[in-house]
Structure formats: structure tokens, C-alpha cells
Coordinates of C-alpha atoms and ligand atoms in Angstrom, one line a residue:
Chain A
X1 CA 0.0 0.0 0.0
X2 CA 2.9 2.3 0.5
X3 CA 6.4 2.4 -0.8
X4 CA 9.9 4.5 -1.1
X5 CA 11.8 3.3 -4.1
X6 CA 15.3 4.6 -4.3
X7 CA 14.7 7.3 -1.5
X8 CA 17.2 9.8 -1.1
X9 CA 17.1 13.1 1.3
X10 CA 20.1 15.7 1.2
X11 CA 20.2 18.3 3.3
X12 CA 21.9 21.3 2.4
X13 CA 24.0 23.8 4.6
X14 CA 26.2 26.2 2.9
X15 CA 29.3 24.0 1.6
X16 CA 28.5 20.8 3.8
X17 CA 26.1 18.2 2.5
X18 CA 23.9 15.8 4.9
X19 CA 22.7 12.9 3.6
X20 CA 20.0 12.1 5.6
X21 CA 18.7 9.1 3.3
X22 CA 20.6 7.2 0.8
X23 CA 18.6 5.5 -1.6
X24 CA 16.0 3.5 0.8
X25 CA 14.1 0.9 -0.9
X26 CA 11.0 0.1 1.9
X27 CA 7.4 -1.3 1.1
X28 CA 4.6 -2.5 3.2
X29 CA 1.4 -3.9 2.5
X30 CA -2.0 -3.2 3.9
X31 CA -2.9 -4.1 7.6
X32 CA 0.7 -4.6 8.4
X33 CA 2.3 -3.2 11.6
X34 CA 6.1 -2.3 11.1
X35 CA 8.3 -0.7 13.0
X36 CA 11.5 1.2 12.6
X37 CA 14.7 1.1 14.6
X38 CA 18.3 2.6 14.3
X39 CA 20.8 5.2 16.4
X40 CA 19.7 9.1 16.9
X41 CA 19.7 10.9 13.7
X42 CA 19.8 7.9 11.3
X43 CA 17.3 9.1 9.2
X44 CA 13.9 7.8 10.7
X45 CA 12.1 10.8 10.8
X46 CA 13.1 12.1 7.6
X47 CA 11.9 8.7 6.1
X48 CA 8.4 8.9 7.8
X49 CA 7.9 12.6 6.6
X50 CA 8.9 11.4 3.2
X51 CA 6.6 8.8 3.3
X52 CA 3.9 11.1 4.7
X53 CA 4.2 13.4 1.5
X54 CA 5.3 15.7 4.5
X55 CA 8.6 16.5 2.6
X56 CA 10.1 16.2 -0.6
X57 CA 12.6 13.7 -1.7
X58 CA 16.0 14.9 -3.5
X59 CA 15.7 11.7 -5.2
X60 CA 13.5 8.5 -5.4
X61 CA 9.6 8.3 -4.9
X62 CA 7.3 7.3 -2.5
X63 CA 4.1 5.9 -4.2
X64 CA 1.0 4.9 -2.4
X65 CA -1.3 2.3 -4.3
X66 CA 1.0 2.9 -7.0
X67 CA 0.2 6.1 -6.9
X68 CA 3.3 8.4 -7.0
X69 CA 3.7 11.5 -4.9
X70 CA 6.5 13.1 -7.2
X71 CA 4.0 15.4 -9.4
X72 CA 1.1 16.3 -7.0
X73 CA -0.4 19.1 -6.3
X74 CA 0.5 20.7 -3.0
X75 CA -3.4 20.0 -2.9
X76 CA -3.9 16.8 -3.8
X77 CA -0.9 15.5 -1.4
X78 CA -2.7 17.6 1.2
X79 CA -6.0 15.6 0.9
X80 CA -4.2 12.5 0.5
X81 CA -2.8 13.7 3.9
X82 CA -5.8 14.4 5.1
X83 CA -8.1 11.2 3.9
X84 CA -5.8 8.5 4.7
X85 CA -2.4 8.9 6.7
X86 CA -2.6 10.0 10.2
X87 CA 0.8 11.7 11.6
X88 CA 2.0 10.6 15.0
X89 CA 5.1 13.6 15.5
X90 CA 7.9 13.3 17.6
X91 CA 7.2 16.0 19.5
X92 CA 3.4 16.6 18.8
X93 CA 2.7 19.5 17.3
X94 CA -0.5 20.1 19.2
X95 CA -2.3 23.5 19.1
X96 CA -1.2 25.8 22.1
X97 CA -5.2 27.1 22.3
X98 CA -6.8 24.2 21.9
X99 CA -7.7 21.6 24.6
X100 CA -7.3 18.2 24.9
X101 CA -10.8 17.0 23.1
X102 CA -10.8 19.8 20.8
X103 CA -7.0 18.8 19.5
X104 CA -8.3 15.6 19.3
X105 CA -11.5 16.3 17.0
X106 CA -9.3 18.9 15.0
X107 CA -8.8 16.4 11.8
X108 CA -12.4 16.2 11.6
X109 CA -13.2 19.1 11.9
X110 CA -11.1 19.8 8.8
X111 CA -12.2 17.3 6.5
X112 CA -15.6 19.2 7.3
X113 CA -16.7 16.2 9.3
X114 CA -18.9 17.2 12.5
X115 CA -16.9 15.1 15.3
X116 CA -19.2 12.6 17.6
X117 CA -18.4 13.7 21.3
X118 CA -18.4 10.5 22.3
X119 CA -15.8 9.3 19.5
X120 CA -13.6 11.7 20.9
X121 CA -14.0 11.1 24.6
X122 CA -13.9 7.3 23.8
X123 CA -10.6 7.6 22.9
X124 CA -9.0 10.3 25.3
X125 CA -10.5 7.7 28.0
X126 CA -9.2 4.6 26.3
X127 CA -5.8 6.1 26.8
X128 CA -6.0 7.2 30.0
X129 CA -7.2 11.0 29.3
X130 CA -10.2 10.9 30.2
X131 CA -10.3 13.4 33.0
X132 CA -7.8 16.0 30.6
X133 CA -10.7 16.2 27.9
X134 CA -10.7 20.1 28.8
X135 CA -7.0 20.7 29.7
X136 CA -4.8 23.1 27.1
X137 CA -1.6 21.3 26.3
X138 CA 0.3 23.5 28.9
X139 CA -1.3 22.2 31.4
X140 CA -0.8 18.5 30.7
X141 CA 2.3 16.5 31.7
X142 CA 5.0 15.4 29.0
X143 CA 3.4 12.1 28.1
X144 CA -0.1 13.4 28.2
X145 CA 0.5 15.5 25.6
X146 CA 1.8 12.7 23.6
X147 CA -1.3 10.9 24.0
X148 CA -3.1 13.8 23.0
X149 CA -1.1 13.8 19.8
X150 CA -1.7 9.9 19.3
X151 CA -5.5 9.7 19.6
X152 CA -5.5 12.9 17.6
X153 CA -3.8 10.1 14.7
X154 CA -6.2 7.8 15.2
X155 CA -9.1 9.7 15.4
X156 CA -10.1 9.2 11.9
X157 CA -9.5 5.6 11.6
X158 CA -6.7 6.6 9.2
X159 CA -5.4 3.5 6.6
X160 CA -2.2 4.5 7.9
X161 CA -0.7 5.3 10.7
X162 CA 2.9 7.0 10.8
X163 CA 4.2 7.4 14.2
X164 CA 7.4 8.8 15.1
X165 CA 8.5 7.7 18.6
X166 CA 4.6 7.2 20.2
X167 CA 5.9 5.7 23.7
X168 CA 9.1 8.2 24.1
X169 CA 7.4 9.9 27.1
X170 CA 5.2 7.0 28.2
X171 CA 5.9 5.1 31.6
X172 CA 5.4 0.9 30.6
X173 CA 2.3 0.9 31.6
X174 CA 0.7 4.0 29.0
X175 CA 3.4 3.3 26.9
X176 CA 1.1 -0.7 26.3
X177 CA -2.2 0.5 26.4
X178 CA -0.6 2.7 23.5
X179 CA 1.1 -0.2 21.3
X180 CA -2.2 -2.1 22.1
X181 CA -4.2 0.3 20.7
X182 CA -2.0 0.7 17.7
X183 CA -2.1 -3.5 17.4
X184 CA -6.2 -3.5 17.6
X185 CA -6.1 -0.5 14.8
X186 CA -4.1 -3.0 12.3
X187 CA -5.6 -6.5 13.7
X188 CA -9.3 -5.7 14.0
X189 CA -9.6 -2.5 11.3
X190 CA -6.8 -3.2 9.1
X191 CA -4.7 -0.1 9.1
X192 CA -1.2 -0.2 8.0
X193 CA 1.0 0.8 11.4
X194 CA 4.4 2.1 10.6
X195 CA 6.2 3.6 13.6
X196 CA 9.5 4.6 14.5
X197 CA 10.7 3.5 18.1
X198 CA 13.7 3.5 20.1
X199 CA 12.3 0.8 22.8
X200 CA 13.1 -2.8 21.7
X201 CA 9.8 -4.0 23.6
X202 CA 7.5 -1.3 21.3
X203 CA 9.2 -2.9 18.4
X204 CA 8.2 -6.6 19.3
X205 CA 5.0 -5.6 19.3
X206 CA 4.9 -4.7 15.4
X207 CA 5.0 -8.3 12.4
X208 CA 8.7 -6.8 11.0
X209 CA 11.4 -4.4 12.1
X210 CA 13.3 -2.7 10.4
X211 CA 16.8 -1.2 10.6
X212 CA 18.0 2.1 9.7
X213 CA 21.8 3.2 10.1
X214 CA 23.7 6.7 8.2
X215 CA 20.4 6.5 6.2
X216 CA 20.1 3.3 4.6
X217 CA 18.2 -0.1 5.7
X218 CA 21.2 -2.3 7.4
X219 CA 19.0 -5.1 8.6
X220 CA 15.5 -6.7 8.2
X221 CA 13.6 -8.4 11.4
X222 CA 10.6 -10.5 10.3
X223 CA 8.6 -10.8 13.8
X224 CA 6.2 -13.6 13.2
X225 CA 9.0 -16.3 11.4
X226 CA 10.7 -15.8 15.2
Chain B
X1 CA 22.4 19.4 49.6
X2 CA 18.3 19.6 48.2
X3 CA 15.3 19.4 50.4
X4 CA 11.7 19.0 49.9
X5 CA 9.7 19.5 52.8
X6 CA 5.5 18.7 52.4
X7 CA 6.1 20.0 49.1
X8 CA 2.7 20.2 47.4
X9 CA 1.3 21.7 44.3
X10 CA -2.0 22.8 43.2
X11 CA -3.3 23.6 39.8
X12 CA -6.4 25.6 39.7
X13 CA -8.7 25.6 36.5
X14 CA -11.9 27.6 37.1
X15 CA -13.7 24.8 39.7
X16 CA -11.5 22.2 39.1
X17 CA -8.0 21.6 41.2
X18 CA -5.7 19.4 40.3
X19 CA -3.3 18.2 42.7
X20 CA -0.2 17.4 40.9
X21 CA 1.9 17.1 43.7
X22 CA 0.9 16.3 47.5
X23 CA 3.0 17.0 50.3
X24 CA 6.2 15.3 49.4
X25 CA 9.3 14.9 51.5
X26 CA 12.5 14.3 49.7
X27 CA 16.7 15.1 50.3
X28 CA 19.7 14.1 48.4
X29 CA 23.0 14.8 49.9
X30 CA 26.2 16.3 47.6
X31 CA 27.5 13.7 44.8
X32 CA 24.5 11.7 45.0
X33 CA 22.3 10.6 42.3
X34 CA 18.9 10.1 42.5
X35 CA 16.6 8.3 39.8
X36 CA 12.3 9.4 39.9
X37 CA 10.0 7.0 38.4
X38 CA 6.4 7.0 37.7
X39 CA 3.3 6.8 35.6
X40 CA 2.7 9.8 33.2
X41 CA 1.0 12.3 35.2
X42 CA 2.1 11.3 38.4
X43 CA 3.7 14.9 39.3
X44 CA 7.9 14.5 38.2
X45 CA 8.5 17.4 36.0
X46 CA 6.5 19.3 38.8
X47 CA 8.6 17.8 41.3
X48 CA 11.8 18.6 39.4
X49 CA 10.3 22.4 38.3
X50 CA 10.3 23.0 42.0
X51 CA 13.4 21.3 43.0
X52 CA 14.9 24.1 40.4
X53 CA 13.3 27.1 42.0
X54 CA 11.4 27.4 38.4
X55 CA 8.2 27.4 39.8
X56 CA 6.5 28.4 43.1
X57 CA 4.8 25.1 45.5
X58 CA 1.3 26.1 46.9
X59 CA 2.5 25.0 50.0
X60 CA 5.7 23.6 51.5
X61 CA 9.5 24.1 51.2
X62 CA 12.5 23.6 49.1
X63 CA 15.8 23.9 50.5
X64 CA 19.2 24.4 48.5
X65 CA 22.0 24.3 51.4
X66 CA 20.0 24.5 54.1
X67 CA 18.2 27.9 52.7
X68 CA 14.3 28.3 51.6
X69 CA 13.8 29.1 48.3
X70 CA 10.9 30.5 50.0
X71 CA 11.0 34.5 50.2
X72 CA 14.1 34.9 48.4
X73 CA 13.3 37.7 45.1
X74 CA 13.2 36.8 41.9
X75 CA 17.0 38.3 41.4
X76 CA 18.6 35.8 44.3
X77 CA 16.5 32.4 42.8
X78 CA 17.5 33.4 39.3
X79 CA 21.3 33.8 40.4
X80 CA 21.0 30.2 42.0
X81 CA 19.9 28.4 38.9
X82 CA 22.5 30.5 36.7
X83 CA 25.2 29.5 39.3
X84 CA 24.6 26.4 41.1
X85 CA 21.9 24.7 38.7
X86 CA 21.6 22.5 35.6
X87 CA 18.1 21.9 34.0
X88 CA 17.6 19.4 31.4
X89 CA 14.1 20.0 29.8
X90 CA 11.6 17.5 28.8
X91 CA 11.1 19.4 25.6
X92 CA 14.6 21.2 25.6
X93 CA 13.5 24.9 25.2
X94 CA 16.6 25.2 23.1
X95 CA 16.9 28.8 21.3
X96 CA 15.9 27.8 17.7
X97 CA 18.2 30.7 16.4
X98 CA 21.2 29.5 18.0
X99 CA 23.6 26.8 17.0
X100 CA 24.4 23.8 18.6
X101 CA 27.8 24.7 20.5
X102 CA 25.9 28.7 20.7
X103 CA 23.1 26.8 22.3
X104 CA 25.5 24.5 24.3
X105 CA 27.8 27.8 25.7
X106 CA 24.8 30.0 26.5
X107 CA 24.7 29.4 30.3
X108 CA 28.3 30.7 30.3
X109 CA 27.8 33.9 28.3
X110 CA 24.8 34.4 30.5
X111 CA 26.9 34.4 33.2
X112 CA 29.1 36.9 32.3
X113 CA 32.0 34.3 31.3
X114 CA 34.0 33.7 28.1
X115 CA 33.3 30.2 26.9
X116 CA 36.3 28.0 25.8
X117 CA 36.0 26.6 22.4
X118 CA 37.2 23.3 23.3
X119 CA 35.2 23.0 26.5
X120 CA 32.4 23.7 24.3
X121 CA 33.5 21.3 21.1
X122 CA 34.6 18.5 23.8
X123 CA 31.4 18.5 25.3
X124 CA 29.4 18.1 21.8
X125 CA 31.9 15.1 20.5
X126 CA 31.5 13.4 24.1
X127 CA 28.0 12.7 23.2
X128 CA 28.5 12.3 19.9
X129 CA 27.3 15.5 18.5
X130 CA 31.1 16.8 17.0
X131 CA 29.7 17.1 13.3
X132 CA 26.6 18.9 14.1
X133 CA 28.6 22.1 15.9
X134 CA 26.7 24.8 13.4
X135 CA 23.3 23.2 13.0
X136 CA 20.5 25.1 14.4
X137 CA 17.9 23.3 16.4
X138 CA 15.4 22.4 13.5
X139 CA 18.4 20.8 11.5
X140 CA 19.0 18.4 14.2
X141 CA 16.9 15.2 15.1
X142 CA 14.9 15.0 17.8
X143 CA 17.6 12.8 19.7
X144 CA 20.0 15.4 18.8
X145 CA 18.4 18.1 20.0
X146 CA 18.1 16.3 23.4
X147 CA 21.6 15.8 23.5
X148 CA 22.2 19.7 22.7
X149 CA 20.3 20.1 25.6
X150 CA 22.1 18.1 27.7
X151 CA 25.7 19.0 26.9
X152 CA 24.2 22.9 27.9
X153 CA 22.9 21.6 31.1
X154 CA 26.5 20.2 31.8
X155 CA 28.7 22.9 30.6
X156 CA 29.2 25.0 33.7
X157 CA 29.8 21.9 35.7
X158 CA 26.8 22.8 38.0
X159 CA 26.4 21.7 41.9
X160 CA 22.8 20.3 40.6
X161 CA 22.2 18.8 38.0
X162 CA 17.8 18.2 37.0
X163 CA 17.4 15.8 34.3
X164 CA 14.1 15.3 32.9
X165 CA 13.7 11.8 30.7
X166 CA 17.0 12.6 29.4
X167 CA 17.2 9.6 27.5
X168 CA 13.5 9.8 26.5
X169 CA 14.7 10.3 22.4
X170 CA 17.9 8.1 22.1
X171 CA 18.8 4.7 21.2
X172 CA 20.3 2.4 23.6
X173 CA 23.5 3.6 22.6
X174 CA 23.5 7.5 22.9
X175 CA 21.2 7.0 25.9
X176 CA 24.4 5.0 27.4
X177 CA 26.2 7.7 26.4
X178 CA 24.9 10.0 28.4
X179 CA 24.1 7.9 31.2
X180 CA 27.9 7.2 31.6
X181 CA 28.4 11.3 31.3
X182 CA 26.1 11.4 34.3
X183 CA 27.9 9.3 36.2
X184 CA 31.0 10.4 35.8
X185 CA 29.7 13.8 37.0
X186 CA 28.7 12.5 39.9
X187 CA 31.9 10.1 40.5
X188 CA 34.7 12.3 39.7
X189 CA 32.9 15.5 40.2
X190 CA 30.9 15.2 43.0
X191 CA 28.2 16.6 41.3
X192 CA 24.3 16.2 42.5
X193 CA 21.9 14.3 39.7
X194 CA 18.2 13.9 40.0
X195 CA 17.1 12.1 36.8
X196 CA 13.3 11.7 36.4
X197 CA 12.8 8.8 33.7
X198 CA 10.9 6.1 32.4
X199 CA 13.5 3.8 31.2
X200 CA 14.3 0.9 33.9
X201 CA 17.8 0.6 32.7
X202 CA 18.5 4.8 33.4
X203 CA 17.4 4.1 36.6
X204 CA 19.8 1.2 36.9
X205 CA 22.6 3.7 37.4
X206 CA 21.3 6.1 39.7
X207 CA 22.1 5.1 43.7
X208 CA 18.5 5.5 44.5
X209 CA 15.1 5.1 42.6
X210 CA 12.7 7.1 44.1
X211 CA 8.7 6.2 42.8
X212 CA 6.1 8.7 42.7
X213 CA 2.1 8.0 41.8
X214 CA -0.7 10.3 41.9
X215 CA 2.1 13.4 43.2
X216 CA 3.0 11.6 46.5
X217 CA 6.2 9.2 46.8
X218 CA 4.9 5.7 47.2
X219 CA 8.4 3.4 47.6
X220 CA 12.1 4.1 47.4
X221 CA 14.6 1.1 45.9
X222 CA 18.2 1.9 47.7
X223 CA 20.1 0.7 44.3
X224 CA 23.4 0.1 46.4
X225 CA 22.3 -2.2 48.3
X226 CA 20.9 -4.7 45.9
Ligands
ATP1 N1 -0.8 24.2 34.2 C1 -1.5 23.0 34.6 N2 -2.8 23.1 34.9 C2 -3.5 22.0 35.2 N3 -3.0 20.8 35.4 C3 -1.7 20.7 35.2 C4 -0.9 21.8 34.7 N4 0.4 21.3 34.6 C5 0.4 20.0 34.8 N5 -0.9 19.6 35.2 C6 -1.2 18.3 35.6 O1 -0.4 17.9 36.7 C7 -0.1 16.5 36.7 C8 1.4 16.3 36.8 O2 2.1 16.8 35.7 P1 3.7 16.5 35.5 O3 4.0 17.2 34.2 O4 4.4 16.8 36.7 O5 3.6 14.9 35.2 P2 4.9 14.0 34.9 O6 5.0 13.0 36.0 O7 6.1 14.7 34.5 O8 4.3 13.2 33.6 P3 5.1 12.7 32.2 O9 5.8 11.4 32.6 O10 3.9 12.4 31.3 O11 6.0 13.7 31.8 C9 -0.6 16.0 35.4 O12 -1.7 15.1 35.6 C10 -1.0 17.2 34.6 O13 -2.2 17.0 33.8
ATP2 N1 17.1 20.8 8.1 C1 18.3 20.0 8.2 N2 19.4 20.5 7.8 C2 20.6 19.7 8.0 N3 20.6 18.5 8.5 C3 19.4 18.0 9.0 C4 18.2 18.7 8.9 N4 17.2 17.9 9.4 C5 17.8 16.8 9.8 N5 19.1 16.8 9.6 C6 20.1 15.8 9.8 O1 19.6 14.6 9.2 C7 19.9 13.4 10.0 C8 18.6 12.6 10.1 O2 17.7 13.3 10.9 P1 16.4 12.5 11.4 O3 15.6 13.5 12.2 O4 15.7 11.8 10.3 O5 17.0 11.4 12.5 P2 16.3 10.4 13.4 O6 16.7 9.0 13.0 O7 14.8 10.7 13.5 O8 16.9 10.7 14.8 P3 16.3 10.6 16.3 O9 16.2 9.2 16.7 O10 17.3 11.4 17.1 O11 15.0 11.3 16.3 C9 20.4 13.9 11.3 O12 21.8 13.6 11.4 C10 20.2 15.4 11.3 O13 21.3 16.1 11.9
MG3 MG1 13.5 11.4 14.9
MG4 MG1 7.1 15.1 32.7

């Protein structure tokens, strides 16, 4: 359902040249759960922003149902955005003036879709937020505002899910009811899960891991052969 | 060397009060370091905001050397944390139009000193951030950034030392990293760490875990004598 053929991402600084990504070859297929592993500043995020249509490639494309990015329309990537990927960020991007519920509801409300109030406050309460429905993100801890940011993902029952480090401010305990959540979403609804972690345990919980190193895939982890 | 004495903190929204942290006892002597665990929510940052003098408790004491942070102006508490204190930020509140190494040295220009290139360039290749000297914060990864913020809390050698989930955005290996640099500052140093974290093997190097729930302190692990 998605997939980065030859992906490349250069960064450019006056005279010095990053390569974030050097010429990633990933796919995965619908209703599959994968995560993605590899040392600070390998290149995850990059990869799940180019996969989002978040950010352009310098090279490569990311197609999804063989449908490639390269050549959009800022507008049609923005509804493709909008209709079917939902965007787990490292650190959240929530709206400062918004609450809790309301943050929640906000991709919804964009698609012109009038949210259910009890959609939304189903979900704060299935992870734990139920009494923060009203709180601004100020005024929530660390790891509730990460929660915030994940059931704000969900909250469309997107056919993909990209998170980028979901349980990074999460004690064991959230950190589960979050990967179960995420495992119900591809298991019972068949959403395609792809989330970047740095905790071995979240990664065990996905069907394939992968390895990213100075940009490039180093090593494959197939969960279910194991 | 620190001292929390019924330290309790209230958050007032229109009719509802949250109690984020209730009356909570708590020392750590010079060249000790102390680990705090528990759920999301459970009142660290709050904790470790007070412990700094960043915030005011609605009742109760802190205590740096045997002196209340209580009554003393805004002028004495802000020379305390530029002189004798190190904050490491759950979200890093680095200046997005500084550098790296600008970021990294800014507690030492703010206190009126020259900083010394290598001190600064040392500290950035001890945690593995040598190559990314001139990036600003938005051309770093997240883990990056964390470590940016780190090597700035560490750069005037401080007395105190208030780490919150300073690991919470590194692999295994950069969070080792720095969890070796934390020791050694406490070992050869004699410097004071309080590490709030929700990674069991962080809190495997402190001396103590402390565990809170619900804002009071429920059970403390002595991790000497185990
Ligand atoms: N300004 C505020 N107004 C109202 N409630 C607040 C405010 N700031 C924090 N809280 C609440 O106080 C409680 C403690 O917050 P704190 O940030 O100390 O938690 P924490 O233990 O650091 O959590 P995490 O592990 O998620 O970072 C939380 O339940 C939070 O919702
Ligand atoms: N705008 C930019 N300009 C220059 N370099 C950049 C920029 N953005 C990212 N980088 C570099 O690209 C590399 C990959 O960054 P990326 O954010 O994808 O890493 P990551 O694997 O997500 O790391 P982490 O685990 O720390 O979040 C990093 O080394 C970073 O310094
Ligand atoms: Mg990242
Ligand atoms: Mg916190």
C-alpha cells in the first residue's frame, strides 16, 4: 500500500552536504504493523515525513497504491494527507489554544466532518485521558501531551498510521495500552501501522522491524517467522 | 544538599483543582544521584520544576544548602539556577536561532563568562554531536536536540544537576552515552543528579530510585544495596 523506491534526502548547509537518506528501498502492505529502529539521527524521521508526502525527496519516490507522490499538487498531497495517513510527531505538534478533546477532533473538523463527542472522549478515555478532555496542552504533563497527539492520529481511523516515537514519554504501563491500541487498529480494522521507536519491547509488538543506520536499511527483522 | 519538605502543588482551573503534587518529602545529599520514576501524570516534571526554583509550590518548602527558596526575590533564585543549577528540559527549550555549540555555551555567556572553544566542542563530541557544531535546532533530530540540551545543562559543571527523561529520544546507545556522562559527573565531580525517567535501565545507574504515583512518593529502591 505504500512504498519508497530509491529514497534519497540531502540536506543542504552552505558548503556541507547531509545525507539524511541514501537510496532506501521500503514497502509494506495493507494491515501490516512495522516498525523502525536505528541510532539518533539515522534518518527515521526524515523517512516517515517522506513517506507522509510531509517533505520532498532529493531523489527517489514514495508511491501509495502505486500512486506516486512526485507530481502532485501541494493540494492533492494535502487531501491524500488528510483522507488516509494520520501523523504521530515526535514531538506533537499540538495547538497551544486548543484543549485536549478539541485537538483531538481537530482532523475532523477539517475534513468538514462534524466530530461525535463521544468518539472523541472514547478515545481520550481509552488512553487514560479521560479526565484531561478540557486541559490546554500546557497544562498536561509530557506524556499526556503525547497521548493527546496519538489519539488525535487515530481519530479518523486513518489506513495508515505514521508514528514517530509514540511511547518516548510514556511510563510501561501508558506506553502498552498505547502499542495495544496501535495493534487493535491494524488486527481488528486493518490499518497499515508504521512507527519509528527506540524501545526494543514497542518494536516486538509490530509483524517486521526494520533497521536504519547513516540512512540506509542495514538489517530486516521478520517478527512472526521468530 | 536539596530538600523537599511537604512539598505540594496545586493547579487551579476555574472549579476544578488538580493536585499534581501532594505534600512530598525528599533530600539528596552532595554527589548523589537520585533516579524518579512513575506513571505519566504522576507529578515528576512538577517535582523537578520545583526542586529548580522554576516554579512556586502552593505550600511547602524547598531547601538548596540549608536555605528556603521560599522569600528569596526573583534576582537571588535566578542567580542560583545560573550559578549552582543545571536543567535538562523534557522538551529542551533550546533557542531555535542558536547553533548547537551557541546553544550548548549560552549558560556561560549568560553568566558573564568567556566560553572556551574546546570545552564547548569537547562536550558536543562526548555525546557524539562533534559534526553537528553549526546546526540550528530544526536541523538536528529529535535525539539530537536532546543531547544539545544536555551538553548545555553540563557545561558550567553545575552543583545540581535536573534531568528530565533525558534519555526519553535516544537509542540504547546515545542514551548510554549519556548515562555514563552522568555518572562520571557524579563520580569524579561530586556533582548532585536527579534524573526523572521512564527507562528501567537509566534508573539502573542512579544510587537510589525514588517512585512517585498520583504526586506523593509511594516506595524508594536503595540501588546500592541490591
Ligand atoms: N498548568 C496546569 N494546569 C492544570 N494541570 C496541570 C498543569 N500542569 C500540569 N498539570 C497536571 O499535573 C499533573 C502532573 O504533571 P507533570 O508534568 O508533573 O507529570 P509527569 O509525571 O512529569 O508526567 P510525564 O511522565 O507524562 O512527563 C498531570 O496530571 C497534569 O495534567
Ligand atoms: N534541516 C536540516 N538540515 C541539515 N541537517 C538536517 C536537517 N534535518 C535533519 N538533519 C540531519 O539529518 C539526519 C537525520 O535526521 P532525522 O531527524 O531523520 O533522524 P532520526 O533518525 O529521526 O533521529 P532521532 O532518533 O534522534 O529522532 C540527522 O543527522 C540530522 O542532523
Ligand atoms: Mg527522529
Ligand atoms: Mg514530565
Amino acid at each position: 500500500v505504500l512504498q519508497a523506491e530509491k529514497l534519497s534526502k540531502q540536506y543542504h548547509m552552505g558548503t556541507v552536504t547531509v545525507d539524511a537518506l541514501r537510496g532506501v528501498d521500503f514497502h509494506i502492505e495493507a494491515g501490516e504493523f512495522v516498525a523502525i529502529m536505528g541510532p539518533s539521527g539515522s534518518g527515521k524521521s526524515t523517512l516517515l515525513h517522506l513517506l507522509g508526502g510531509l517533505d520532498n525527496p532529493t531523489s527517489g519516490d514514495v508511491l501509495l497504491d502505486g500512486r506516486r507522490y512526485r507530481g502532485m499538487s501541494d493540494d492533492q498531497l494535502t487531501l491524500i494527507r488528510r483522507r488516509q495517513i494520520g501523523f504521530i510527531f515526535q514531538f506533537f505538534n499540538l495547538l497551544p489554544t486548543l484543549t485536549a478533546a478539541e485537538n483531538v477532533a481537530l482532523p475532523l473538523v477539517i475534513d468538514g466532518k462534524r466530530p461525535e463527542p463521544e468518539h472523541v472522549s472514547g478515545l481520550l478515555a481509552l488512553i487514560g485521558l479521560g479526565d484531561r478532555h478540557d486541559h490546554k496542552p500546557h497544562q498536561l504533563s509530557g506524556g499526556q501531551q503525547q497521548r493527546v497527539a496519538i489519539a488525535r492520529a487515530l481519530v479518523t481511523q486513518p489506513k495508515i498510521v505514521l508514528a514517530d516515537e509514540p511511547t518516548g514519554n510514556l511510563d510501561s504501563q501508558s506506553g502498552q495500552a498505547v502499542l495495544d491500541l496501535l495493534r487493535r487498529a491494524c488486527d481488528d480494522h486493518d490499518q497499515t501501522i508504521i512507527m519509528v521507536t527506540h524501545d526494543h519491547h514497542a518494536a516486538a509488538t509490530a509483524d517486521r522491524v526494520v533497521f536504519l543506520k547513516d540512512g540506509s536499511i542495514v538489517n530486516t527483522l521478520d517478527m512472526n517467522k521468530t
